[in-house]
Amino acid sequence: MMRLSTLRLHSVANNARNVVPVMNPSSRMTGVMHRSLSPAVRSSCIQGKKRTEPLFLSRFRYYSTESMAPPVRVLTVGTGAIGAIYSWRLSKNAHVTTVCRSNYDAVLRDGLKIDSKKFGGEVFVPNEGWCLFFSFPLQAYTLVCSHSCHAECCFIVVKSVPQENFDYVMVCMKALPDVYDVADIIAPAVTKGKTTVVLIQNGLGVEEPIVERYPDNPIVSIVAYIGTSQTSPGHIKMVGDETLVAGNYKPSPVNSDTQIDAFVDLLRKGGCTVNRVDDVEQVRWQKLFWNGAFSPVCTVARMNTTEIMKSPEAMTTVKKLMNELIESSNAMGYKYDAEEQMETMLERTRATAMDYKPSMLLDLERGQPMEVSVILGTPLRRAKAKGLKVPNLEMMHDILMAVQKTIKNSPERFRNLASPLTVFSGI
């Protein structure tokens, strides 16, 4: 596993300039926005031939003048399409801080411009914004300042979020355990025994590293069914409806019922559709029946769902994978009827997911790491642990892991003129 030696949240609040009066349209909080770093310093952050995304070092903050009661504090780590939507909805009743990366400067300048068929249109300005800083080049992304910029900016990097105590840390990053460790990334913002970690991520077993690192902290695991995309930095488009399924992660040693119910209430107050379940792993397995079958076949074949559905050969492989995933879930104690589940998945695909490119395929086209480990690797390991033979699942996993290694070393080999990233989060 490639690990980050240091990953920090940082600000330049003490070096603020260009203080501008603003109005937050989502929470009606009047305050000031601290902007810092001159254009020359910020432009130096994008020097270097290997950089693919700019890194901006600044912080903005809104100070409420309406209430002295401490609000619920939420930190969103990963403010892409999904993170932006749910940060926006939570901000109606909570203080939301967002951690951005490539879209940070756009969010700082203009806020998040959101167009949603369900929620309407609005410019969402987070209460605070932070950027992630990687202390050494990460080959998959090359998200790092040039040496000249690092020397100029290193004096403002801090090891943690100063004086911040978050009630919830909501992780919306892609689940890439073979690329980075989410538990390390969120460490500066997690208070032992207090902060609740919320995971809105794809795949199976995403909770494992969090429970291992933070055994005393409550955990809220959420499965998302939503179609949304970031069409350009800071511009979010959400099509159709959305549904979240929130529940208990049974292996956790902490009873999180109170925190789950409270977080679900915040989401519902923001207009989100949230179903509460007792065992979230069962839901993750069921979502995997689609994601673990269609995603890898679409990716290997470089075809969308409509093209796959029209190909008898491709559908044979989809059904084999789906059958092995259902068999694996049943070995874990669940009781799914294979034929019924397969027909349900195919019917839902015909009804709601035609002409889609799963995010795994879109990641390949963009030369970015894919969620192979959590979509194929975890069910494969669990199936083997139960003594099952799952040859199709194993073969697809091994092929895509080989591709994954090539992406990390030579991402440009896979890039093409693909359409803007559309996050289709399952059936």
Coordinates of N, CA and C in Angstrom, one line a residue, residues 48-250:
G48 N 5.6 23.0 -12.2 CA 6.1 21.6 -12.2 C 5.3 20.8 -13.3
K49 N 6.0 20.1 -14.1 CA 5.4 19.4 -15.2 C 4.5 18.3 -14.8
K50 N 4.8 17.7 -13.7 CA 4.0 16.5 -13.3 C 2.7 16.9 -12.6
R51 N 2.5 18.1 -12.2 CA 1.3 18.5 -11.5 C 0.0 18.4 -12.4
T52 N -1.0 17.8 -11.9 CA -2.2 17.7 -12.7 C -3.4 18.5 -12.1
E53 N -3.2 18.9 -10.8 CA -4.2 19.7 -10.2 C -3.6 20.8 -9.3
P54 N -4.1 22.0 -9.3 CA -3.5 23.1 -8.5 C -3.8 22.8 -7.0
L55 N -2.9 23.3 -6.2 CA -3.0 23.2 -4.7 C -3.1 24.7 -4.2
F56 N -4.2 25.1 -3.6 CA -4.3 26.4 -3.1 C -4.3 26.5 -1.6
L57 N -3.5 27.4 -1.0 CA -3.3 27.4 0.4 C -4.0 28.6 1.0
S58 N -5.2 28.4 1.4 CA -6.0 29.5 2.1 C -7.2 29.0 2.8
R59 N -7.8 29.9 3.6 CA -8.9 29.4 4.4 C -10.0 30.6 4.4
F60 N -11.2 30.2 4.4 CA -12.3 31.2 4.6 C -13.2 30.8 5.7
R61 N -13.8 31.7 6.3 CA -14.6 31.4 7.5 C -15.7 32.4 7.7
Y62 N -16.9 31.9 8.1 CA -18.0 32.7 8.4 C -18.3 32.6 9.9
Y63 N -18.6 33.8 10.4 CA -18.9 33.9 11.9 C -20.3 34.2 12.0
S64 N -21.1 33.4 12.7 CA -22.5 33.6 12.9 C -22.7 34.8 13.9
T65 N -23.8 35.6 13.5 CA -24.1 36.6 14.5 C -25.6 36.4 15.0
E66 N -26.2 35.2 14.6 CA -27.6 35.0 14.9 C -27.8 34.3 16.2
S67 N -26.9 33.4 16.6 CA -27.2 32.6 17.8 C -25.9 32.3 18.5
M68 N -26.0 32.3 19.8 CA -24.8 32.0 20.7 C -24.8 30.5 21.0
A69 N -25.8 29.7 20.7 CA -25.8 28.3 20.9 C -24.9 27.6 20.0
P70 N -24.0 26.7 20.5 CA -23.1 26.0 19.6 C -23.8 25.1 18.6
P71 N -23.6 25.3 17.3 CA -24.2 24.4 16.3 C -23.6 23.0 16.2
V72 N -24.2 22.1 15.6 CA -23.6 20.8 15.3 C -22.5 21.1 14.3
R73 N -21.3 20.6 14.5 CA -20.2 20.9 13.6 C -19.9 19.6 12.8
V74 N -19.9 19.8 11.5 CA -19.7 18.7 10.5 C -18.5 19.1 9.6
L75 N -17.5 18.2 9.5 CA -16.4 18.3 8.6 C -16.6 17.3 7.4
T76 N -16.7 17.8 6.2 CA -16.8 17.0 5.0 C -15.4 16.8 4.4
V77 N -14.9 15.6 4.3 CA -13.6 15.3 3.7 C -13.9 14.7 2.4
G78 N -13.7 15.4 1.3 CA -14.0 15.0 0.0 C -15.2 15.7 -0.6
T79 N -15.0 17.0 -1.0 CA -16.1 17.8 -1.5 C -16.2 17.8 -3.0
G80 N -16.4 16.5 -3.5 CA -16.7 16.4 -4.9 C -18.2 16.5 -5.1
A81 N -18.8 15.8 -6.1 CA -20.2 15.9 -6.4 C -21.1 15.4 -5.2
I82 N -20.8 14.2 -4.6 CA -21.6 13.7 -3.5 C -21.4 14.5 -2.3
G83 N -20.1 14.8 -1.9 CA -19.8 15.5 -0.7 C -20.4 16.9 -0.8
A84 N -20.5 17.5 -2.0 CA -21.1 18.9 -2.1 C -22.6 18.9 -1.8
I85 N -23.2 17.9 -2.4 CA -24.7 17.8 -2.2 C -25.1 17.6 -0.8
Y86 N -24.4 16.7 -0.1 CA -24.8 16.4 1.3 C -24.3 17.5 2.3
S87 N -23.2 18.1 2.0 CA -22.7 19.2 2.8 C -23.8 20.4 2.7
W88 N -24.2 20.6 1.5 CA -25.2 21.7 1.3 C -26.5 21.4 2.1
R89 N -27.0 20.2 2.0 CA -28.2 19.8 2.8 C -28.0 19.9 4.3
L90 N -26.9 19.4 4.7 CA -26.6 19.5 6.2 C -26.4 20.9 6.7
S91 N -26.0 21.8 5.8 CA -25.7 23.2 6.2 C -27.0 23.9 6.6
K92 N -28.1 23.4 6.3 CA -29.4 24.0 6.6 C -29.6 24.0 8.2
N93 N -28.9 23.0 8.8 CA -29.1 22.9 10.3 C -27.8 22.6 11.0
A94 N -26.7 22.8 10.4 CA -25.4 22.5 11.0 C -24.3 23.5 10.5
H95 N -23.2 23.6 11.2 CA -22.1 24.3 10.8 C -21.2 23.4 10.0
V96 N -21.0 23.7 8.7 CA -20.3 22.7 7.8 C -19.0 23.3 7.4
T97 N -17.9 22.5 7.6 CA -16.6 22.8 7.0 C -16.3 21.8 5.9
T98 N -15.8 22.3 4.8 CA -15.5 21.4 3.7 C -14.0 21.3 3.4
V99 N -13.6 20.1 3.1 CA -12.2 19.9 2.7 C -12.2 19.6 1.2
C100 N -11.6 20.5 0.4 CA -11.6 20.4 -1.0 C -10.2 20.1 -1.5
R101 N -10.1 19.8 -2.8 CA -8.8 19.6 -3.4 C -8.7 20.4 -4.7
S102 N -9.0 19.8 -5.8 CA -8.8 20.5 -7.1 C -9.8 21.6 -7.3
N103 N -11.0 21.6 -6.6 CA -12.0 22.6 -6.8 C -11.9 23.7 -5.7
Y104 N -10.9 23.7 -4.9 CA -10.8 24.6 -3.8 C -10.9 26.1 -4.1
D105 N -10.1 26.5 -5.1 CA -10.0 27.9 -5.5 C -11.4 28.3 -6.0
A106 N -12.1 27.5 -6.8 CA -13.4 27.8 -7.4 C -14.4 28.0 -6.2
V107 N -14.3 27.1 -5.2 CA -15.3 27.2 -4.1 C -15.0 28.4 -3.3
L108 N -13.7 28.7 -3.1 CA -13.3 29.9 -2.3 C -13.8 31.2 -3.0
R109 N -13.7 31.2 -4.3 CA -14.1 32.4 -5.1 C -15.6 32.6 -5.2
D110 N -16.3 31.5 -5.6 CA -17.7 31.5 -6.1 C -18.6 30.7 -5.3
G111 N -18.1 29.9 -4.3 CA -19.0 28.9 -3.6 C -19.3 27.7 -4.6
L112 N -20.1 26.8 -4.1 CA -20.5 25.7 -4.9 C -21.8 26.0 -5.6
K113 N -21.8 26.0 -6.9 CA -23.0 26.3 -7.7 C -23.7 25.0 -8.0
I114 N -24.8 24.8 -7.4 CA -25.5 23.5 -7.4 C -26.8 23.6 -8.2
D115 N -27.0 22.7 -9.1 CA -28.3 22.6 -9.9 C -28.8 21.2 -9.6
S116 N -29.9 21.1 -8.9 CA -30.5 19.8 -8.5 C -32.0 19.7 -8.9
K117 N -32.3 18.7 -9.6 CA -33.7 18.5 -10.0 C -34.6 18.3 -8.7
K118 N -34.1 17.7 -7.7 CA -34.8 17.5 -6.4 C -34.8 18.7 -5.5
F119 N -33.7 19.3 -5.3 CA -33.5 20.4 -4.3 C -33.6 21.8 -4.9
G120 N -33.5 21.9 -6.2 CA -33.4 23.2 -6.8 C -32.0 23.7 -7.0
G121 N -31.9 25.0 -7.3 CA -30.6 25.6 -7.6 C -30.2 26.6 -6.5
E122 N -28.9 26.6 -6.2 CA -28.4 27.5 -5.1 C -26.9 27.6 -5.2
V123 N -26.4 28.7 -4.8 CA -24.9 28.8 -4.5 C -24.7 28.5 -3.1
F124 N -24.0 27.4 -2.8 CA -23.8 27.0 -1.4 C -22.4 27.5 -1.0
V125 N -22.3 28.3 0.0 CA -21.0 28.7 0.5 C -20.8 28.0 1.9
P126 N -19.8 27.1 2.0 CA -19.6 26.4 3.3 C -19.2 27.4 4.4
N127 N -19.5 27.0 5.6 CA -19.1 27.9 6.7 C -17.6 28.1 6.8
E128 N -16.8 27.0 6.5 CA -15.4 27.1 6.4 C -14.9 26.2 5.2
G129 N -13.7 26.6 4.7 CA -13.2 25.7 3.6 C -11.7 25.5 3.9
W130 N -11.3 24.2 3.7 CA -9.9 23.8 3.9 C -9.4 23.1 2.6
C131 N -8.1 23.1 2.5 CA -7.5 22.3 1.4 C -6.6 21.2 2.0
L132 N -6.5 20.1 1.2 CA -5.6 19.0 1.7 C -4.2 19.3 1.1
F133 N -3.2 19.0 2.0 CA -1.8 19.2 1.5 C -1.1 17.8 1.7
F134 N -0.5 17.4 0.6 CA 0.2 16.1 0.6 C 1.7 16.5 0.7
S135 N 2.4 15.9 1.6 CA 3.8 16.3 1.8 C 4.8 15.7 0.9
F136 N 4.4 14.8 0.0 CA 5.3 14.3 -1.0 C 4.5 13.9 -2.2
P137 N 5.1 13.8 -3.4 CA 4.3 13.5 -4.6 C 3.6 12.1 -4.5
L138 N 2.3 12.1 -4.7 CA 1.6 10.9 -4.8 C 1.5 10.5 -6.2
Q139 N 2.1 9.5 -6.7 CA 2.3 9.2 -8.1 C 0.9 9.2 -8.8
A140 N -0.1 8.7 -8.2 CA -1.4 8.6 -8.9 C -2.0 9.9 -9.2
Y141 N -1.7 10.9 -8.4 CA -2.3 12.2 -8.6 C -1.3 13.3 -8.8
T142 N -0.1 13.2 -8.3 CA 0.9 14.2 -8.3 C 0.4 15.5 -7.7
L143 N -0.3 15.4 -6.5 CA -0.9 16.5 -5.9 C 0.1 17.1 -4.9
V144 N 1.0 17.9 -5.4 CA 2.0 18.5 -4.5 C 2.6 19.8 -5.1
C145 N 3.0 20.7 -4.3 CA 3.6 21.9 -4.8 C 5.0 21.6 -5.3
S146 N 5.5 22.5 -6.2 CA 6.9 22.4 -6.6 C 7.8 22.7 -5.4
H147 N 9.0 22.4 -5.5 CA 9.9 22.6 -4.3 C 10.0 24.1 -4.0
S148 N 10.0 25.0 -5.0 CA 10.0 26.4 -4.8 C 8.8 26.9 -4.0
C149 N 7.6 26.3 -4.4 CA 6.4 26.7 -3.7 C 6.4 26.2 -2.3
H150 N 6.9 24.9 -2.1 CA 6.9 24.3 -0.8 C 7.7 25.1 0.2
A151 N 8.9 25.6 -0.3 CA 9.7 26.4 0.6 C 9.0 27.7 1.0
E152 N 8.3 28.2 0.0 CA 7.6 29.5 0.3 C 6.4 29.3 1.2
C153 N 5.8 28.2 1.2 CA 4.5 28.0 1.9 C 4.6 27.2 3.2
C154 N 5.7 26.5 3.4 CA 5.7 25.5 4.5 C 5.5 26.1 5.8
F155 N 5.8 27.4 6.0 CA 5.7 28.0 7.3 C 4.2 28.1 7.7
I156 N 3.3 28.0 6.8 CA 1.9 28.1 7.2 C 1.2 26.7 7.4
V157 N 1.9 25.6 7.2 CA 1.3 24.3 7.3 C 1.2 24.0 8.8
V158 N 0.1 23.5 9.2 CA -0.1 23.1 10.6 C -0.4 21.6 10.7
K159 N -0.2 21.0 11.8 CA -0.3 19.6 12.0 C -1.8 19.2 12.2
S160 N -2.6 20.1 12.6 CA -4.0 19.8 12.9 C -4.9 21.0 12.7
V161 N -6.2 20.8 12.7 CA -7.1 21.9 12.7 C -7.1 22.6 14.0
P162 N -6.7 23.8 14.1 CA -6.5 24.4 15.4 C -7.8 24.7 16.1
Q163 N -7.9 24.3 17.3 CA -9.1 24.5 18.2 C -10.4 24.1 17.6
E164 N -10.4 23.1 16.7 CA -11.6 22.6 16.1 C -12.1 21.3 16.8
N165 N -13.3 21.2 17.2 CA -13.9 20.0 17.7 C -15.1 19.7 16.9
F166 N -15.0 18.7 16.1 CA -16.1 18.3 15.2 C -17.0 17.2 15.8
D167 N -18.3 17.4 15.6 CA -19.2 16.4 16.1 C -19.2 15.2 15.1
Y168 N -19.1 15.5 13.8 CA -19.1 14.5 12.7 C -18.0 14.8 11.7
V169 N -17.3 13.8 11.3 CA -16.4 13.9 10.2 C -17.1 13.0 9.1
M170 N -17.5 13.6 8.0 CA -18.2 12.9 7.0 C -17.3 12.7 5.8
V171 N -16.9 11.4 5.5 CA -16.0 11.1 4.5 C -16.7 10.7 3.2
C172 N -16.5 11.5 2.2 CA -17.1 11.3 0.9 C -16.0 11.0 -0.2
M173 N -14.8 10.7 0.2 CA -13.7 10.4 -0.7 C -13.9 9.1 -1.4
K174 N -13.3 8.9 -2.5 CA -13.4 7.5 -3.1 C -12.7 6.6 -2.1
A175 N -13.1 5.3 -2.1 CA -12.6 4.3 -1.2 C -11.4 3.6 -1.9
L176 N -10.2 4.1 -1.6 CA -9.0 3.6 -2.3 C -7.9 3.1 -1.3
P177 N -8.2 2.1 -0.6 CA -7.2 1.7 0.5 C -5.9 1.3 0.0
D178 N -5.7 0.9 -1.3 CA -4.4 0.6 -1.9 C -3.7 1.9 -2.3
V179 N -4.3 3.0 -2.2 CA -3.7 4.3 -2.6 C -3.4 5.2 -1.3
Y180 N -4.4 5.3 -0.4 CA -4.3 6.1 0.8 C -5.1 5.5 1.9
D181 N -4.8 5.9 3.1 CA -5.5 5.5 4.3 C -6.4 6.6 4.8
V182 N -7.7 6.4 4.7 CA -8.7 7.4 5.1 C -8.5 7.7 6.6
A183 N -8.2 6.7 7.4 CA -8.0 6.9 8.8 C -6.9 7.9 9.1
D184 N -5.8 7.8 8.3 CA -4.7 8.8 8.5 C -5.2 10.2 8.1
I185 N -5.9 10.3 7.0 CA -6.3 11.6 6.5 C -7.2 12.4 7.5
I186 N -8.1 11.7 8.1 CA -9.0 12.4 9.0 C -8.5 12.5 10.4
A187 N -7.3 12.0 10.7 CA -6.8 11.9 12.1 C -6.8 13.3 12.8
P188 N -6.3 14.4 12.1 CA -6.3 15.7 12.8 C -7.6 16.2 13.3
A189 N -8.7 15.7 12.7 CA -10.1 16.2 13.0 C -10.8 15.3 13.9
V190 N -10.3 14.2 14.3 CA -11.0 13.2 15.1 C -10.6 13.3 16.6
T191 N -11.6 13.6 17.4 CA -11.4 13.6 18.9 C -11.8 12.2 19.5
K192 N -10.8 11.6 20.2 CA -11.1 10.2 20.7 C -12.3 10.2 21.5
G193 N -13.2 9.2 21.2 CA -14.4 8.9 22.0 C -15.5 9.9 21.7
K194 N -15.3 11.0 20.9 CA -16.3 12.0 20.8 C -16.8 12.1 19.3
T195 N -15.8 12.3 18.4 CA -16.2 12.6 17.0 C -16.8 11.3 16.4
T196 N -17.9 11.5 15.7 CA -18.6 10.4 15.0 C -18.1 10.4 13.6
V197 N -17.6 9.3 13.1 CA -17.1 9.2 11.7 C -18.2 8.7 10.8
V198 N -18.6 9.5 9.8 CA -19.6 9.1 8.9 C -19.0 8.7 7.5
L199 N -19.3 7.6 7.0 CA -18.8 7.1 5.7 C -19.9 7.0 4.7
I200 N -19.8 7.9 3.7 CA -20.6 7.8 2.5 C -19.7 7.4 1.3
Q201 N -19.5 6.1 1.2 CA -18.5 5.5 0.3 C -19.1 4.2 -0.4
N202 N -18.5 3.9 -1.5 CA -18.9 2.7 -2.2 C -18.2 1.5 -1.6
G203 N -18.7 0.3 -1.9 CA -17.9 -0.9 -1.6 C -18.2 -1.5 -0.3
L204 N -17.4 -2.6 0.0 CA -17.6 -3.4 1.2 C -16.3 -3.3 2.0
G205 N -16.5 -3.2 3.4 CA -15.4 -3.2 4.3 C -14.8 -1.8 4.4
V206 N -15.4 -0.7 4.0 CA -14.8 0.6 4.1 C -14.7 1.0 5.6
E207 N -15.5 0.4 6.4 CA -15.5 0.7 7.9 C -14.3 0.1 8.6
E208 N -13.7 -0.9 8.1 CA -12.7 -1.7 8.8 C -11.5 -0.9 9.3
P209 N -10.9 -0.1 8.4 CA -9.7 0.7 8.9 C -10.1 1.8 9.9
I210 N -11.4 2.3 9.8 CA -11.8 3.3 10.8 C -12.0 2.7 12.2
V211 N -12.7 1.5 12.2 CA -12.9 0.9 13.5 C -11.6 0.4 14.1
E212 N -10.6 0.0 13.3 CA -9.3 -0.4 13.8 C -8.6 0.7 14.4
R213 N -8.6 1.9 13.7 CA -7.9 3.1 14.2 C -8.6 3.8 15.3
Y214 N -9.9 3.8 15.3 CA -10.7 4.6 16.2 C -11.8 3.7 16.9
P215 N -11.3 2.7 17.7 CA -12.3 1.8 18.3 C -13.3 2.4 19.3
D216 N -12.9 3.6 19.8 CA -13.8 4.2 20.8 C -14.8 5.2 20.2
N217 N -14.7 5.4 18.9 CA -15.5 6.4 18.3 C -16.8 5.8 17.6
P218 N -17.9 6.5 17.7 CA -19.1 6.0 17.0 C -18.9 6.1 15.4
I219 N -19.6 5.2 14.7 CA -19.4 5.2 13.3 C -20.8 5.1 12.6
V220 N -21.0 5.9 11.6 CA -22.3 5.9 10.8 C -21.9 5.5 9.4
S221 N -22.4 4.4 9.0 CA -22.1 3.9 7.6 C -23.3 4.1 6.7
I222 N -23.1 4.8 5.6 CA -24.2 5.1 4.7 C -23.9 4.7 3.3
V223 N -25.0 4.1 2.7 CA -25.0 3.7 1.3 C -25.8 4.7 0.5
A224 N -25.2 5.3 -0.6 CA -25.9 6.3 -1.3 C -26.3 5.8 -2.7
Y225 N -27.5 6.2 -3.0 CA -28.1 6.0 -4.4 C -28.4 7.3 -4.9
I226 N -27.5 7.8 -5.8 CA -27.7 9.2 -6.3 C -26.9 9.3 -7.6
G227 N -27.4 10.2 -8.5 CA -26.7 10.5 -9.7 C -26.4 11.9 -9.7
T228 N -25.1 12.2 -9.6 CA -24.6 13.6 -9.5 C -23.2 13.7 -10.2
S229 N -22.9 14.9 -10.7 CA -21.6 15.1 -11.3 C -21.1 16.5 -11.0
Q230 N -19.8 16.6 -11.0 CA -19.1 17.9 -11.0 C -18.7 18.3 -12.4
T231 N -19.5 19.1 -13.1 CA -19.3 19.3 -14.5 C -18.1 20.2 -14.8
S232 N -17.7 21.0 -13.8 CA -16.5 21.8 -13.8 C -16.2 22.1 -12.4
P233 N -15.0 22.6 -12.0 CA -14.7 22.9 -10.6 C -15.7 23.8 -10.0
G234 N -16.4 23.2 -8.9 CA -17.3 24.0 -8.2 C -18.7 24.0 -8.7
H235 N -19.0 23.4 -9.9 CA -20.3 23.3 -10.5 C -20.8 21.9 -10.4
I236 N -21.9 21.7 -9.6 CA -22.5 20.4 -9.3 C -23.8 20.3 -10.0
K237 N -24.1 19.2 -10.7 CA -25.4 18.9 -11.3 C -25.9 17.6 -10.7
M238 N -27.1 17.6 -10.2 CA -27.7 16.4 -9.7 C -29.0 16.1 -10.5
V239 N -29.0 14.8 -11.0 CA -30.2 14.4 -11.8 C -31.1 13.5 -11.0
G240 N -32.4 13.6 -11.1 CA -33.3 12.7 -10.5 C -33.3 12.8 -9.0
D241 N -33.7 11.7 -8.3 CA -33.9 11.7 -6.9 C -32.6 11.2 -6.2
E242 N -32.7 11.1 -4.9 CA -31.6 10.5 -4.2 C -32.1 9.7 -3.0
T243 N -31.4 8.7 -2.6 CA -31.8 8.0 -1.3 C -30.5 7.5 -0.6
L244 N -30.5 7.7 0.7 CA -29.4 7.2 1.5 C -30.0 6.1 2.4
V245 N -29.1 5.1 2.7 CA -29.5 4.1 3.6 C -28.4 4.1 4.7
A246 N -28.8 4.4 5.9 CA -27.9 4.6 7.1 C -28.1 3.5 8.1
G247 N -27.0 3.0 8.6 CA -27.2 1.9 9.6 C -26.0 1.6 10.4
N248 N -26.2 0.6 11.2 CA -25.1 0.1 12.2 C -24.1 -0.7 11.4
Y249 N -22.9 -0.5 11.8 CA -21.8 -1.4 11.3 C -21.6 -2.4 12.5
K250 N -22.1 -3.6 12.4 CA -22.2 -4.5 13.5 C -20.8 -4.8 14.2

